[in-house]
PDB file of C-alpha atoms in Angstrom:
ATOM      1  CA  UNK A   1     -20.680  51.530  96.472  1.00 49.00           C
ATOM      2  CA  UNK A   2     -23.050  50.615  98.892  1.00 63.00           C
ATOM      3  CA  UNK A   3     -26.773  50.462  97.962  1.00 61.00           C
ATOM      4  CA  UNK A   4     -29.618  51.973 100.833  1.00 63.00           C
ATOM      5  CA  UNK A   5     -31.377  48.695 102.144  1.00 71.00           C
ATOM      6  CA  UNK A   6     -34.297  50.983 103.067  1.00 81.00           C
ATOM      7  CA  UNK A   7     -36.004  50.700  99.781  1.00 81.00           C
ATOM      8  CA  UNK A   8     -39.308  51.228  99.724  1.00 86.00           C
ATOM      9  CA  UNK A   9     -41.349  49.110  98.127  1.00 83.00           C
ATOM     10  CA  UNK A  10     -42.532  51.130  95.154  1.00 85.00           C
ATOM     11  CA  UNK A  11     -38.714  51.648  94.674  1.00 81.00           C
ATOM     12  CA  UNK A  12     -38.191  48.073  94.679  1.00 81.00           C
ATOM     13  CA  UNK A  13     -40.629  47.335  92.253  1.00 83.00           C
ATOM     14  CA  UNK A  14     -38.841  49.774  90.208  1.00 82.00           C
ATOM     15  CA  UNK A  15     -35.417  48.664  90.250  1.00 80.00           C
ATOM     16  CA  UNK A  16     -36.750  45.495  89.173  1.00 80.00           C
ATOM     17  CA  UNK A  17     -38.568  46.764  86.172  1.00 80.00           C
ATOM     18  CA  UNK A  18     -34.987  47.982  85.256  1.00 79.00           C
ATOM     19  CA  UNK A  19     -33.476  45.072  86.137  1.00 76.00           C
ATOM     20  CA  UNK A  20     -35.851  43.578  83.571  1.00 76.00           C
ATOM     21  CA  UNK A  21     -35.436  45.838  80.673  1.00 75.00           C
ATOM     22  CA  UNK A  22     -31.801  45.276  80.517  1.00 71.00           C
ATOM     23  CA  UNK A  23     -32.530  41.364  80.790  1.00 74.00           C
ATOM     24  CA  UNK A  24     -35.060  41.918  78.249  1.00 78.00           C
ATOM     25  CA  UNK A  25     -32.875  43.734  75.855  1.00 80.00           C
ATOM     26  CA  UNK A  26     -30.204  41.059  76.628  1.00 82.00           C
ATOM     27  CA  UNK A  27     -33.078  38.268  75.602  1.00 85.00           C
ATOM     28  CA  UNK A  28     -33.971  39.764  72.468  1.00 87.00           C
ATOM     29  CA  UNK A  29     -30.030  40.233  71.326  1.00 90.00           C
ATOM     30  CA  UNK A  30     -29.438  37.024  71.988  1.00 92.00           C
ATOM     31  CA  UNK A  31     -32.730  35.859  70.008  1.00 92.00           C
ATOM     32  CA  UNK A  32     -31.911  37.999  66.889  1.00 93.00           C
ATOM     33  CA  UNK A  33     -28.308  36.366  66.489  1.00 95.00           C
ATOM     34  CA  UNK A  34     -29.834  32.835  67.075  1.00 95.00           C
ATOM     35  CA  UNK A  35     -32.357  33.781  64.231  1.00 95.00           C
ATOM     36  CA  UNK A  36     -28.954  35.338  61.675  1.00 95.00           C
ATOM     37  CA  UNK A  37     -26.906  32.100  62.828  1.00 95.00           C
ATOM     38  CA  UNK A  38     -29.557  29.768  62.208  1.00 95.00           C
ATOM     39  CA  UNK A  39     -30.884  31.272  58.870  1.00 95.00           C
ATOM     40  CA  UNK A  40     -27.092  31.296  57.283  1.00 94.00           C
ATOM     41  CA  UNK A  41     -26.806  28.306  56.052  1.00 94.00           C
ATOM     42  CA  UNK A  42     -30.031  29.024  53.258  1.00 95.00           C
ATOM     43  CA  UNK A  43     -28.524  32.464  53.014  1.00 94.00           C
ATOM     44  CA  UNK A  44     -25.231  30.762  51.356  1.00 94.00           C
ATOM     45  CA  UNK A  45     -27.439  28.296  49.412  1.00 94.00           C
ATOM     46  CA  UNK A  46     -29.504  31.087  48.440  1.00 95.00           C
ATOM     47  CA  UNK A  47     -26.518  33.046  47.335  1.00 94.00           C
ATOM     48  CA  UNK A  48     -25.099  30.527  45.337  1.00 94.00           C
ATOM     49  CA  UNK A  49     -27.328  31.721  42.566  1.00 96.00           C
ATOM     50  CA  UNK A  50     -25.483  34.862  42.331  1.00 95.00           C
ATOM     51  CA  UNK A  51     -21.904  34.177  41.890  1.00 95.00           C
ATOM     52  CA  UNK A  52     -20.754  38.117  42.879  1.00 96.00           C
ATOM     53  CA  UNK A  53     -22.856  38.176  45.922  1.00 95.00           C
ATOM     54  CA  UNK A  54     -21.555  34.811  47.223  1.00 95.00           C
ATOM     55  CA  UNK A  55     -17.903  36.211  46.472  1.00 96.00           C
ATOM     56  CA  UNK A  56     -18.915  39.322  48.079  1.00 96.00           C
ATOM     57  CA  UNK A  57     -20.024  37.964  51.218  1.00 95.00           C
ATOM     58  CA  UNK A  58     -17.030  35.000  51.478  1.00 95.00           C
ATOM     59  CA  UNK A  59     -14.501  37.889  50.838  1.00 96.00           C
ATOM     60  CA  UNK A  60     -16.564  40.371  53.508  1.00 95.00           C
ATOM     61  CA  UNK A  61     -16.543  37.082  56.320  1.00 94.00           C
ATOM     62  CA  UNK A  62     -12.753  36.337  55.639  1.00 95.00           C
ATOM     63  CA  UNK A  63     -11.818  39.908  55.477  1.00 95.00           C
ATOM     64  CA  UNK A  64     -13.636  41.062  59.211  1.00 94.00           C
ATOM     65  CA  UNK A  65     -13.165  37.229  61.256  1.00 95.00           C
ATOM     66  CA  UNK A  66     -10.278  36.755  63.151  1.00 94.00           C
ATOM     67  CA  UNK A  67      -7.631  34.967  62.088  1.00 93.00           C
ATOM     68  CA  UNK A  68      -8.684  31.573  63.206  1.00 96.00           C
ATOM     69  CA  UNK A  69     -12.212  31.858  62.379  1.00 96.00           C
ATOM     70  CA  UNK A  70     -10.622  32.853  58.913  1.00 95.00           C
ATOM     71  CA  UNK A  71      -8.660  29.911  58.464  1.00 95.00           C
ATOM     72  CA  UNK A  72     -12.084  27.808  59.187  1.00 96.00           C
ATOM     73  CA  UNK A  73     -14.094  30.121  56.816  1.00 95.00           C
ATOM     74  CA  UNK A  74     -11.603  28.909  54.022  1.00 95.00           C
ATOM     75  CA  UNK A  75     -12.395  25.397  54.690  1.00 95.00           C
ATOM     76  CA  UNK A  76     -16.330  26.084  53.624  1.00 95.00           C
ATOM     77  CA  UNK A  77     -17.726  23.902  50.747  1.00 95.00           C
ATOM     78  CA  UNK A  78     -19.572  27.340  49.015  1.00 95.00           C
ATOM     79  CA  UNK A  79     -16.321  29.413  49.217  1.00 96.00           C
ATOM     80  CA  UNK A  80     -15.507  30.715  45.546  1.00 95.00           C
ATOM     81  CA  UNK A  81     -12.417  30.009  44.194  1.00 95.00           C
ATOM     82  CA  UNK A  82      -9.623  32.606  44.131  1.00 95.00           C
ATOM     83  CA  UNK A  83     -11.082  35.352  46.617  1.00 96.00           C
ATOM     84  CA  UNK A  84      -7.376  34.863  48.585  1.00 95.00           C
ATOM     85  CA  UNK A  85      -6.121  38.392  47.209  1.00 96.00           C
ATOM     86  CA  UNK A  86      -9.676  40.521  47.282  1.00 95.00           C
ATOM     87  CA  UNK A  87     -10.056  39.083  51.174  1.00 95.00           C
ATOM     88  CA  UNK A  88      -6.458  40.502  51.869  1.00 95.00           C
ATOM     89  CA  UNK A  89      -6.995  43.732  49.635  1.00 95.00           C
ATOM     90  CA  UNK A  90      -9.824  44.481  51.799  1.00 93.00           C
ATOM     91  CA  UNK A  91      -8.059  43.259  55.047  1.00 92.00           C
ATOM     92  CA  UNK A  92      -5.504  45.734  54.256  1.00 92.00           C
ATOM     93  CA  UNK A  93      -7.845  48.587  53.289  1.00 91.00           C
ATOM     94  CA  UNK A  94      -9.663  47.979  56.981  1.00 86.00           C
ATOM     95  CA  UNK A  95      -6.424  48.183  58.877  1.00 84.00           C
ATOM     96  CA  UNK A  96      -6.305  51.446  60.948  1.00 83.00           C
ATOM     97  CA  UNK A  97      -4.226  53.939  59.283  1.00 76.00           C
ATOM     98  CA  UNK A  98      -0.622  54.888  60.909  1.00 69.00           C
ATOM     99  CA  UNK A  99      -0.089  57.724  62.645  1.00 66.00           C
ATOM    100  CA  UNK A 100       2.108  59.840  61.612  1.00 64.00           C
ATOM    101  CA  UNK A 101       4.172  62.358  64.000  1.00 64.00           C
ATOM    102  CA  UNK A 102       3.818  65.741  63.391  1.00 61.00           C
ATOM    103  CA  UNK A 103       5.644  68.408  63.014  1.00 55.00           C
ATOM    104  CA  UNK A 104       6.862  70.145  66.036  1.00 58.00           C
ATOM    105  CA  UNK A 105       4.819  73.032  67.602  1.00 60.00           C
ATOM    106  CA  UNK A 106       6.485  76.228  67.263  1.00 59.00           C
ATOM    107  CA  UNK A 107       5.088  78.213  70.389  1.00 62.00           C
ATOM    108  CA  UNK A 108       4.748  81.787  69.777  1.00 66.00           C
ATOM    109  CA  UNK A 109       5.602  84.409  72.720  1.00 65.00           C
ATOM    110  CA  UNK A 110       2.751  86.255  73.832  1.00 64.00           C
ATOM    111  CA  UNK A 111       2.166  89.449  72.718  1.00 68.00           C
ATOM    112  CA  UNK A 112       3.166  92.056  74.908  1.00 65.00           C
ATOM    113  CA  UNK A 113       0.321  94.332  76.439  1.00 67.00           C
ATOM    114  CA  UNK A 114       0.539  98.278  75.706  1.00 65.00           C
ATOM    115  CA  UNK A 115       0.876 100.575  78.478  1.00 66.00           C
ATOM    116  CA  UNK A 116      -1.200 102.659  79.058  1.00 57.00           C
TER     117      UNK A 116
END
């Protein structure tokens, strides 16, 4: 698709301004995982006061990561103990569902009109 190169200037100015909320929006995404990723690690210390809510969130981690960033997750000094069946009870449980076919169709004739 090509774009008009006779842009005015106020048109200009506002394709930039759009330009610059998706940029913006881009910024602040990026800032709000920096802030999760880099507040974690007192999250887990935190939640080593609470024994359920550290299983809880080990279990919820294992259960959604892929399987390689599983594998890693298992190797963390906080993980609980014996959370290898509830992380693949809830693995299961978050597996789409499979479809089943069903039954045929049976198409019914159409009705015939009355003459009039």
């Amino acid at each position: 698709m090509d774009l008009p190169t006779d842009l005015t200037p106020a048109q200009k100015r506002a394709l930039g301004i759009i330009a610059g909320i998706g940029e913006t929006r881009a910024e602040t995404r990026a800032k709000i995982r920096k802030a999760l990723v880099d507040t974690l690690p007192k999250f887990l210390d935190a939640a080593t006061k609470d024994e359920d809510l550290l299983r809880k969130v080990f279990v919820l981690f294992e259960a959604v990561a892929k399987a390689g960033d599983a594998n890693r997750i298992q190797c963390h000094p906080l993980r609980p103990e014996g959370i290898d069946q509830e992380v693949e009870k809830l693995r299961e449980a978050r597996k789409p569902k499979a479809k089943t076919k069903d039954e045929p169709m049976v198409k019914q004739k159409p009705k015939a009109k009355p003459k009039a």
